[in-house]
Coordinates of C-alpha atoms in Angstrom, one line a residue:
Chain A
V233 CA -11.5 22.5 -77.2
S234 CA -8.1 23.1 -78.8
L235 CA -5.1 22.2 -76.9
S236 CA -1.7 23.7 -77.4
P237 CA 1.1 21.0 -78.0
Q238 CA 2.9 22.3 -74.9
L239 CA 0.0 21.4 -73.1
C240 CA -0.4 18.0 -74.5
A241 CA 3.2 17.2 -73.7
L242 CA 2.9 18.6 -70.2
M243 CA -0.2 16.2 -69.8
F244 CA 1.7 13.2 -71.0
S245 CA 4.9 13.7 -68.9
W246 CA 5.0 10.9 -66.3
I247 CA 4.3 12.7 -63.3
R248 CA 5.0 10.2 -60.6
A249 CA 6.1 9.6 -56.7
S250 CA 7.5 6.4 -56.2
E251 CA 8.6 5.5 -52.8
L252 CA 9.8 2.3 -51.5
T253 CA 11.5 0.6 -48.8
F254 CA 13.6 -2.6 -49.7
E255 CA 16.3 -4.9 -48.2
L256 CA 19.9 -4.5 -49.7
P257 CA 21.8 -7.7 -49.0
D258 CA 25.4 -7.3 -48.4
N259 CA 27.9 -6.8 -51.1
A260 CA 24.6 -6.2 -53.3
K261 CA 23.8 -3.3 -55.8
Q262 CA 20.1 -2.4 -56.5
C263 CA 19.2 -0.2 -59.4
F264 CA 16.5 1.6 -60.3
Y265 CA 15.3 3.4 -63.7
E266 CA 13.0 6.0 -64.8
D267 CA 12.1 7.5 -68.0
I268 CA 12.0 11.2 -67.8
I269 CA 11.2 14.2 -70.1
I270 CA 13.6 17.1 -70.5
G271 CA 12.7 19.9 -68.1
T272 CA 11.3 17.8 -65.5
K273 CA 12.4 18.9 -61.7
C274 CA 13.0 15.6 -59.8
T275 CA 13.8 14.9 -56.4
L276 CA 15.3 11.5 -55.1
E277 CA 15.4 11.1 -51.3
F278 CA 16.8 8.1 -49.5
Q279 CA 17.2 7.1 -45.7
V280 CA 18.9 4.0 -44.6
V281 CA 16.2 2.4 -42.0
T282 CA 18.2 -0.7 -40.6
G283 CA 21.6 -2.2 -40.7
G284 CA 25.1 -1.8 -39.6
H285 CA 26.4 1.4 -39.6
Y286 CA 23.1 3.1 -41.2
D287 CA 25.0 3.8 -44.6
V288 CA 24.9 3.0 -48.0
D289 CA 26.5 4.3 -51.2
C290 CA 24.1 6.3 -53.7
R291 CA 24.8 7.2 -57.4
L292 CA 22.6 8.9 -59.7
E293 CA 23.4 8.9 -63.8
D294 CA 21.5 10.6 -66.6
P295 CA 20.9 8.8 -69.9
D296 CA 24.4 10.0 -71.0
G297 CA 26.1 8.0 -68.2
T298 CA 27.2 11.2 -66.5
V299 CA 27.2 10.8 -62.8
L300 CA 24.7 13.6 -61.2
Y301 CA 25.2 12.8 -57.9
K302 CA 27.4 10.5 -55.9
E303 CA 27.8 10.1 -52.3
M304 CA 29.5 7.1 -50.5
K305 CA 28.4 6.0 -46.9
K306 CA 25.6 8.5 -46.5
Q307 CA 22.6 7.9 -44.0
Y308 CA 20.2 10.4 -45.3
D309 CA 20.2 12.8 -48.5
S310 CA 18.1 14.8 -50.6
F311 CA 18.9 15.7 -54.0
T312 CA 16.8 17.8 -56.4
F313 CA 17.5 18.1 -60.1
T314 CA 16.2 19.0 -63.6
A315 CA 16.4 16.6 -66.1
S316 CA 18.7 18.0 -68.8
R317 CA 17.6 15.3 -71.4
N318 CA 15.1 12.8 -72.5
G319 CA 15.6 9.5 -71.6
T320 CA 16.3 6.9 -68.7
F321 CA 17.7 7.9 -65.6
K322 CA 19.2 5.4 -63.3
F323 CA 20.2 5.5 -59.6
C324 CA 21.9 2.8 -57.5
F325 CA 22.2 1.9 -53.9
S326 CA 25.0 -0.1 -53.0
N327 CA 26.1 -2.1 -50.0
E328 CA 29.1 -3.4 -51.5
F329 CA 31.4 -2.2 -49.0
S330 CA 29.6 -4.2 -46.0
T331 CA 30.6 -7.9 -45.5
F332 CA 27.6 -9.4 -43.2
T333 CA 25.2 -6.7 -42.6
H334 CA 22.2 -5.8 -44.9
K335 CA 20.5 -2.8 -44.9
T336 CA 16.9 -1.9 -45.6
V337 CA 16.7 1.3 -47.5
Y338 CA 13.8 3.9 -48.0
F339 CA 13.7 6.0 -50.9
D340 CA 11.3 8.4 -52.9
F341 CA 11.8 9.4 -56.2
Q342 CA 9.5 12.2 -57.1
V343 CA 9.2 13.4 -60.8
G344 CA 7.5 16.3 -61.9
D345 CA 4.9 17.6 -59.6
D346 CA 1.5 16.3 -58.4
P347 CA -0.8 15.9 -61.3
P348 CA -3.8 18.2 -61.3
L349 CA -7.1 17.3 -59.8
F350 CA -9.0 18.0 -62.6
P351 CA -6.7 16.7 -65.6
N352 CA -9.1 17.2 -68.2
E353 CA -9.5 21.2 -67.4
N354 CA -7.9 24.4 -68.9
R355 CA -6.0 26.4 -66.1
V356 CA -7.2 29.4 -67.7
T357 CA -8.8 31.2 -65.0
A358 CA -7.2 32.0 -61.7
L359 CA -7.8 30.0 -58.4
T360 CA -10.4 31.8 -56.0
Q361 CA -9.3 32.5 -52.5
M362 CA -10.4 29.5 -51.0
E363 CA -9.0 27.2 -53.6
S364 CA -5.7 29.1 -53.3
A365 CA -6.0 28.2 -49.2
C366 CA -7.0 24.7 -50.2
V367 CA -4.0 24.4 -52.5
S368 CA -1.6 25.8 -49.6
I369 CA -3.1 23.6 -47.2
H370 CA -2.4 20.9 -49.3
E371 CA 1.1 21.7 -49.6
A372 CA 1.5 22.0 -46.0
L373 CA 0.0 18.8 -45.1
K374 CA 2.1 17.0 -47.7
S375 CA 5.2 18.3 -46.0
V376 CA 3.8 17.2 -42.7
I377 CA 3.1 13.8 -44.3
D378 CA 6.8 13.9 -45.4
Y379 CA 8.1 14.9 -42.0
Q380 CA 6.2 11.8 -40.6
T381 CA 7.5 9.5 -42.8
H382 CA 11.0 10.6 -42.1
F383 CA 10.3 10.5 -38.2
R384 CA 8.9 7.1 -38.7
L385 CA 11.9 5.7 -40.3
R386 CA 14.1 7.1 -37.6
E387 CA 12.1 5.8 -34.8
A388 CA 12.3 2.5 -36.5
Q389 CA 16.0 2.7 -36.5
G390 CA 16.0 3.6 -32.9
R391 CA 13.7 0.7 -31.8
S392 CA 15.4 -2.0 -33.9
R393 CA 18.6 -0.7 -32.1
A394 CA 16.7 -1.2 -28.9
E395 CA 15.2 -4.4 -29.6
D396 CA 18.9 -5.7 -30.7
L397 CA 20.2 -4.5 -27.2
N398 CA 17.4 -6.3 -25.4
T399 CA 18.1 -9.6 -26.8
R400 CA 22.0 -9.2 -26.9
V401 CA 21.6 -8.4 -22.9
A402 CA 19.4 -11.7 -22.5
F403 CA 21.9 -13.9 -24.4
W404 CA 25.0 -12.2 -22.7
S405 CA 23.4 -12.7 -19.2
I406 CA 23.2 -16.3 -19.9
G407 CA 26.2 -16.9 -21.7
E408 CA 28.3 -15.2 -18.7
A409 CA 26.3 -16.9 -16.1
F410 CA 27.3 -20.4 -17.9
I411 CA 31.0 -19.0 -18.5
L412 CA 31.4 -18.1 -14.8
L413 CA 30.1 -21.4 -13.3
V414 CA 32.4 -23.5 -16.1
V415 CA 35.2 -21.5 -15.3
S416 CA 35.2 -21.9 -11.7
I417 CA 34.3 -25.4 -11.5
S418 CA 37.1 -26.2 -14.0
Q419 CA 39.7 -24.0 -11.8
V420 CA 38.9 -26.3 -9.0
L421 CA 39.4 -29.4 -10.6
L422 CA 42.2 -28.3 -12.4
L423 CA 43.9 -27.2 -9.1
R424 CA 43.0 -30.6 -7.5
S425 CA 44.4 -32.4 -10.4
F426 CA 47.8 -30.8 -9.6
F427 CA 47.8 -32.4 -5.8
S428 CA 46.0 -35.7 -6.9
D429 CA 47.7 -39.0 -6.2
K430 CA 51.3 -37.9 -7.1
K431 CA 53.1 -38.4 -3.9
T432 CA 56.3 -38.3 -5.4
T433 CA 55.9 -34.8 -6.6
T434 CA 54.9 -33.1 -3.3
T435 CA 58.3 -30.9 -4.1
R436 CA 56.1 -29.3 -6.8
V437 CA 53.8 -27.6 -4.6
G438 CA 56.7 -25.8 -2.9
S439 CA 57.8 -24.3 -6.4
Chain B
Y186 CA -10.4 13.5 -74.7
G187 CA -10.3 9.7 -75.5
L188 CA -6.6 9.7 -76.3
M189 CA -5.9 12.0 -73.1
L190 CA -7.9 9.3 -71.3
L191 CA -5.8 6.5 -72.9
F192 CA -2.5 8.2 -72.0
A193 CA -4.2 8.5 -68.3
W194 CA -4.6 4.8 -68.2
L195 CA -1.4 4.1 -69.5
S196 CA 0.8 6.2 -67.2
P197 CA 0.7 3.6 -64.2
S198 CA 2.5 1.0 -66.3
Q199 CA 5.6 3.4 -67.1
A200 CA 6.8 3.8 -63.4
L201 CA 10.1 3.1 -61.9
Y202 CA 11.2 0.1 -63.1
F203 CA 14.1 -2.3 -62.0
H204 CA 16.0 -5.5 -63.6
I205 CA 15.0 -9.1 -61.8
G206 CA 16.7 -12.4 -62.4
E207 CA 15.0 -15.5 -63.1
T208 CA 14.6 -17.2 -59.5
E209 CA 15.0 -13.9 -57.9
K210 CA 12.7 -12.4 -55.4
K211 CA 12.3 -8.8 -54.6
C212 CA 10.7 -7.7 -51.3
F213 CA 9.4 -4.5 -50.6
I214 CA 8.5 -3.4 -46.9
E215 CA 5.7 -1.0 -46.4
E216 CA 5.2 0.1 -42.8
I217 CA 1.5 1.3 -42.5
P218 CA -1.0 2.2 -39.8
D219 CA -4.1 -0.4 -39.6
E220 CA -7.1 -0.1 -42.2
T221 CA -4.9 1.5 -44.9
M222 CA -5.0 0.4 -48.6
V223 CA -2.5 -0.3 -50.8
I224 CA -2.6 -0.7 -54.6
G225 CA 0.2 -1.9 -56.2
T226 CA 0.6 -1.8 -60.2
Y227 CA 3.3 -3.8 -61.9
K228 CA 4.2 -4.6 -65.5
T229 CA 6.8 -7.1 -66.7
Q230 CA 8.9 -6.8 -70.1
L231 CA 11.3 -9.6 -71.5
W232 CA 14.7 -9.0 -72.7
D233 CA 14.5 -10.2 -76.3
K234 CA 18.1 -11.2 -77.6
Q235 CA 17.1 -10.6 -81.6
T236 CA 16.0 -7.0 -81.4
G237 CA 18.4 -6.3 -78.5
S238 CA 15.5 -4.9 -76.6
F239 CA 12.7 -5.2 -74.0
L240 CA 9.5 -6.5 -75.5
P241 CA 6.4 -4.4 -75.0
S242 CA 4.5 -7.1 -73.5
T243 CA 5.0 -10.9 -73.0
P244 CA 2.0 -12.8 -72.8
G245 CA 2.1 -16.1 -70.6
L246 CA 4.8 -14.5 -68.5
G247 CA 3.5 -14.1 -64.9
M248 CA 4.7 -12.7 -61.3
H249 CA 3.9 -14.2 -58.0
V250 CA 3.0 -11.8 -55.4
E251 CA 3.1 -12.7 -52.0
I252 CA 2.1 -10.2 -49.2
K253 CA 2.7 -10.7 -45.6
D254 CA 1.3 -9.3 -42.5
P255 CA 3.6 -7.8 -39.8
D256 CA 3.5 -10.9 -37.9
A257 CA 5.3 -12.5 -40.9
K258 CA 2.8 -15.6 -40.6
V259 CA -0.4 -14.7 -42.1
I260 CA 0.0 -14.3 -45.9
I261 CA -2.7 -11.8 -46.7
L262 CA -2.2 -12.6 -50.6
S263 CA -0.4 -15.0 -52.5
R264 CA -1.4 -15.2 -56.1
Q265 CA -0.2 -15.4 -59.5
Y266 CA -0.7 -12.8 -62.0
G267 CA -0.4 -12.4 -65.5
S268 CA 2.5 -10.2 -66.7
D269 CA 0.5 -7.0 -66.1
G270 CA -0.9 -6.9 -63.1
R271 CA -2.6 -4.9 -60.1
F272 CA -2.9 -6.1 -56.5
T273 CA -4.8 -4.3 -53.6
F274 CA -5.0 -4.9 -50.1
T275 CA -6.2 -3.4 -46.9
S276 CA -4.1 -3.6 -43.5
H277 CA -5.9 -4.9 -40.5
T278 CA -2.9 -4.5 -38.0
P279 CA -0.3 -1.7 -37.9
G280 CA 3.2 -2.5 -39.1
E281 CA 5.4 -3.7 -41.7
H282 CA 3.9 -5.4 -44.3
Q283 CA 6.1 -7.2 -46.7
I284 CA 5.3 -7.4 -50.6
C285 CA 7.3 -10.1 -52.4
L286 CA 7.5 -10.6 -56.0
H287 CA 8.9 -13.4 -58.2
S288 CA 8.5 -14.6 -61.7
N289 CA 7.0 -18.0 -62.3
S290 CA 9.4 -19.4 -64.3
T291 CA 7.5 -21.9 -66.2
K292 CA 8.9 -20.8 -69.4
M293 CA 12.5 -21.4 -68.5
A294 CA 13.2 -20.7 -72.1
L295 CA 12.0 -17.5 -72.2
F296 CA 15.0 -16.6 -69.8
A297 CA 17.8 -17.1 -72.1
G298 CA 18.4 -13.2 -71.6
G299 CA 18.4 -13.3 -68.1
K300 CA 16.9 -10.1 -67.7
L301 CA 13.3 -9.4 -66.8
R302 CA 12.4 -5.6 -66.5
V303 CA 9.8 -5.1 -63.7
H304 CA 7.9 -1.7 -63.7
L305 CA 6.3 -1.2 -60.4
D306 CA 4.4 1.3 -58.5
I307 CA 3.0 1.1 -55.0
Q308 CA 0.5 3.7 -53.7
V309 CA -0.4 3.6 -50.0
G310 CA -3.1 5.6 -48.1
E311 CA -4.9 8.7 -49.7
H312 CA -2.8 8.4 -52.8
T313 CA -4.9 5.4 -53.9
N314 CA -7.8 7.8 -54.3
N315 CA -8.5 8.6 -57.7
Y316 CA -9.9 12.0 -57.4
P317 CA -11.3 12.5 -60.6
E318 CA -13.4 9.4 -60.5
I319 CA -14.6 10.7 -57.0
A320 CA -15.6 13.9 -58.4
A321 CA -17.6 12.5 -61.1
K322 CA -19.5 9.8 -58.7
D323 CA -20.4 12.0 -55.9
K324 CA -20.6 15.3 -58.5
L325 CA -18.6 17.4 -56.7
T326 CA -17.4 20.8 -57.6
E327 CA -13.9 21.5 -57.7
L328 CA -13.7 23.2 -54.1
Q329 CA -15.8 20.4 -52.4
L330 CA -13.1 18.1 -54.3
R331 CA -9.9 19.9 -52.7
V332 CA -11.6 20.0 -49.3
R333 CA -12.1 15.9 -49.8
Q334 CA -8.5 15.7 -50.5
L335 CA -7.6 17.5 -47.7
L336 CA -10.1 15.4 -45.5
D337 CA -8.2 12.4 -46.7
Q338 CA -4.8 13.6 -46.1
V339 CA -5.8 14.6 -42.4
E340 CA -7.0 11.3 -42.0
Q341 CA -3.9 9.8 -42.9
I342 CA -2.0 11.9 -40.8
Q343 CA -4.0 11.2 -37.8
K344 CA -3.7 7.4 -38.6
E345 CA -0.1 7.8 -38.7
Q346 CA -0.2 9.7 -35.2
N347 CA -1.9 6.8 -33.7
Y348 CA 0.5 4.2 -35.0
Q349 CA 3.8 6.2 -33.9
R350 CA 1.6 6.3 -30.2
Y351 CA 1.6 2.3 -30.5
R352 CA 5.3 2.0 -31.7
E353 CA 6.4 4.2 -29.0
E354 CA 4.7 2.3 -26.5
R355 CA 6.2 -0.9 -27.7
F356 CA 9.7 1.1 -27.9
R357 CA 9.4 2.1 -24.3
M358 CA 8.3 -1.6 -23.3
T359 CA 11.7 -3.0 -25.1
S360 CA 13.7 -0.3 -23.0
E361 CA 12.1 -0.9 -19.7
S362 CA 12.6 -4.7 -20.1
T363 CA 16.4 -4.4 -21.2
N364 CA 16.6 -2.1 -18.0
Q365 CA 15.0 -4.7 -15.9
R366 CA 17.4 -7.4 -17.2
V367 CA 20.6 -5.3 -16.9
L368 CA 19.5 -4.7 -13.3
W369 CA 18.4 -8.2 -12.6
W370 CA 21.6 -9.8 -14.2
S371 CA 24.1 -7.2 -12.3
I372 CA 22.5 -8.5 -8.9
A373 CA 22.5 -12.0 -10.2
Q374 CA 25.9 -11.9 -11.4
T375 CA 27.2 -10.5 -8.2
F376 CA 25.4 -13.2 -6.2
I377 CA 26.9 -15.9 -8.3
L378 CA 30.3 -14.5 -8.2
I379 CA 30.2 -14.7 -4.2
I380 CA 28.8 -17.9 -4.2
T381 CA 31.2 -19.8 -6.7
G382 CA 34.1 -17.9 -4.5
I383 CA 32.8 -19.2 -1.2
W384 CA 32.2 -22.9 -2.7
Q385 CA 35.7 -23.0 -4.4
M386 CA 37.5 -22.1 -0.9
R387 CA 35.6 -24.0 1.3
H388 CA 36.0 -27.1 -1.5
L389 CA 39.5 -26.2 -1.7
K390 CA 40.1 -26.1 2.1
S391 CA 38.4 -29.6 2.7
F392 CA 40.3 -31.2 0.0
F393 CA 44.0 -29.8 1.6
E394 CA 42.7 -30.9 4.6
A395 CA 41.9 -34.4 3.5
K396 CA 45.2 -34.4 1.9
K397 CA 46.8 -33.3 5.1
L398 CA 48.8 -30.3 3.2
V399 CA 47.0 -27.7 5.6

């Protein structure tokens, strides 16, 4: 079986989906690189999971250094592009605007389409009805999984806020009780000190 | 076909990559339900100052991989691997697992360039299944394989839904605990305030009476 050069090139293109969640410390920048072949459709999706105001700067550059996508302080975005040339594409997440909050960032970088189930088969014959039904169910389930992921991230965000609130309320309650007692006792002591053992300063009471 | 299989095997090592410093530790978080398999493959390349590029592979360069479970106490995996490696684990508790990588810089001289390129690919759940392999092993037709893939996907969705229920319960407990705490604190604060007010007045009154000012 002879395979055309184009088919070979298509099979050898790096068809990948990378999704990672990493922590971005304050004042830090993290860059990722990927070698992409011309004509591949790619999608970059990112979401800030925890930290500060849940925003991050994102920047996507092509091998020439041309900026394809640049957004500041975004919480969530999705960007699709087609590789205009061969080479290393670079995308960076920056938390340099933040002084002390570190952020957790999730991103999903999809390069090309999914690899076929049978890589060593020629797609010469059309799909049967059952097979095309399977393909559409597969696509639908993929989008369900994608929604689930985004929902999970938003829920993680909400939950981390709630847990923060809970600990803050606990510490604040204890702290305020303490401050209250200290202030009331010191008020009394201070007032007592105004009247203590200075019989010549009784006039001070009147003024 | 041999050439194609060769390329199919090589492709995991040409994944997304990033640069890491000598003593730098890079951690990735995977929030997964229980009984989920995670396979990670990495490949390291060292910067060669002479050629001004990254060497294709460097023997003797290793990465230390550390995986922690959601309790952050139990280390599921803590091993040294070579410059190319593959690690696998299956989660037993749902939650945030942390995968940390750092280089074992026993050969400090190699880091003269200061840059190490790490290719990393982490696949979770049903993405870990190698369908052509499953088809060959169980002798499935294409339709059967597609249905198997759908079954795996649905199973992953179900697991995620279960995990979602568990997480929602935790969230609800946290919110209710906050609610309780705010309620009790308000009551306690009012009480303390009244008590200290009364104590202050009584104490000062007796003090002034003793000083014969009242």
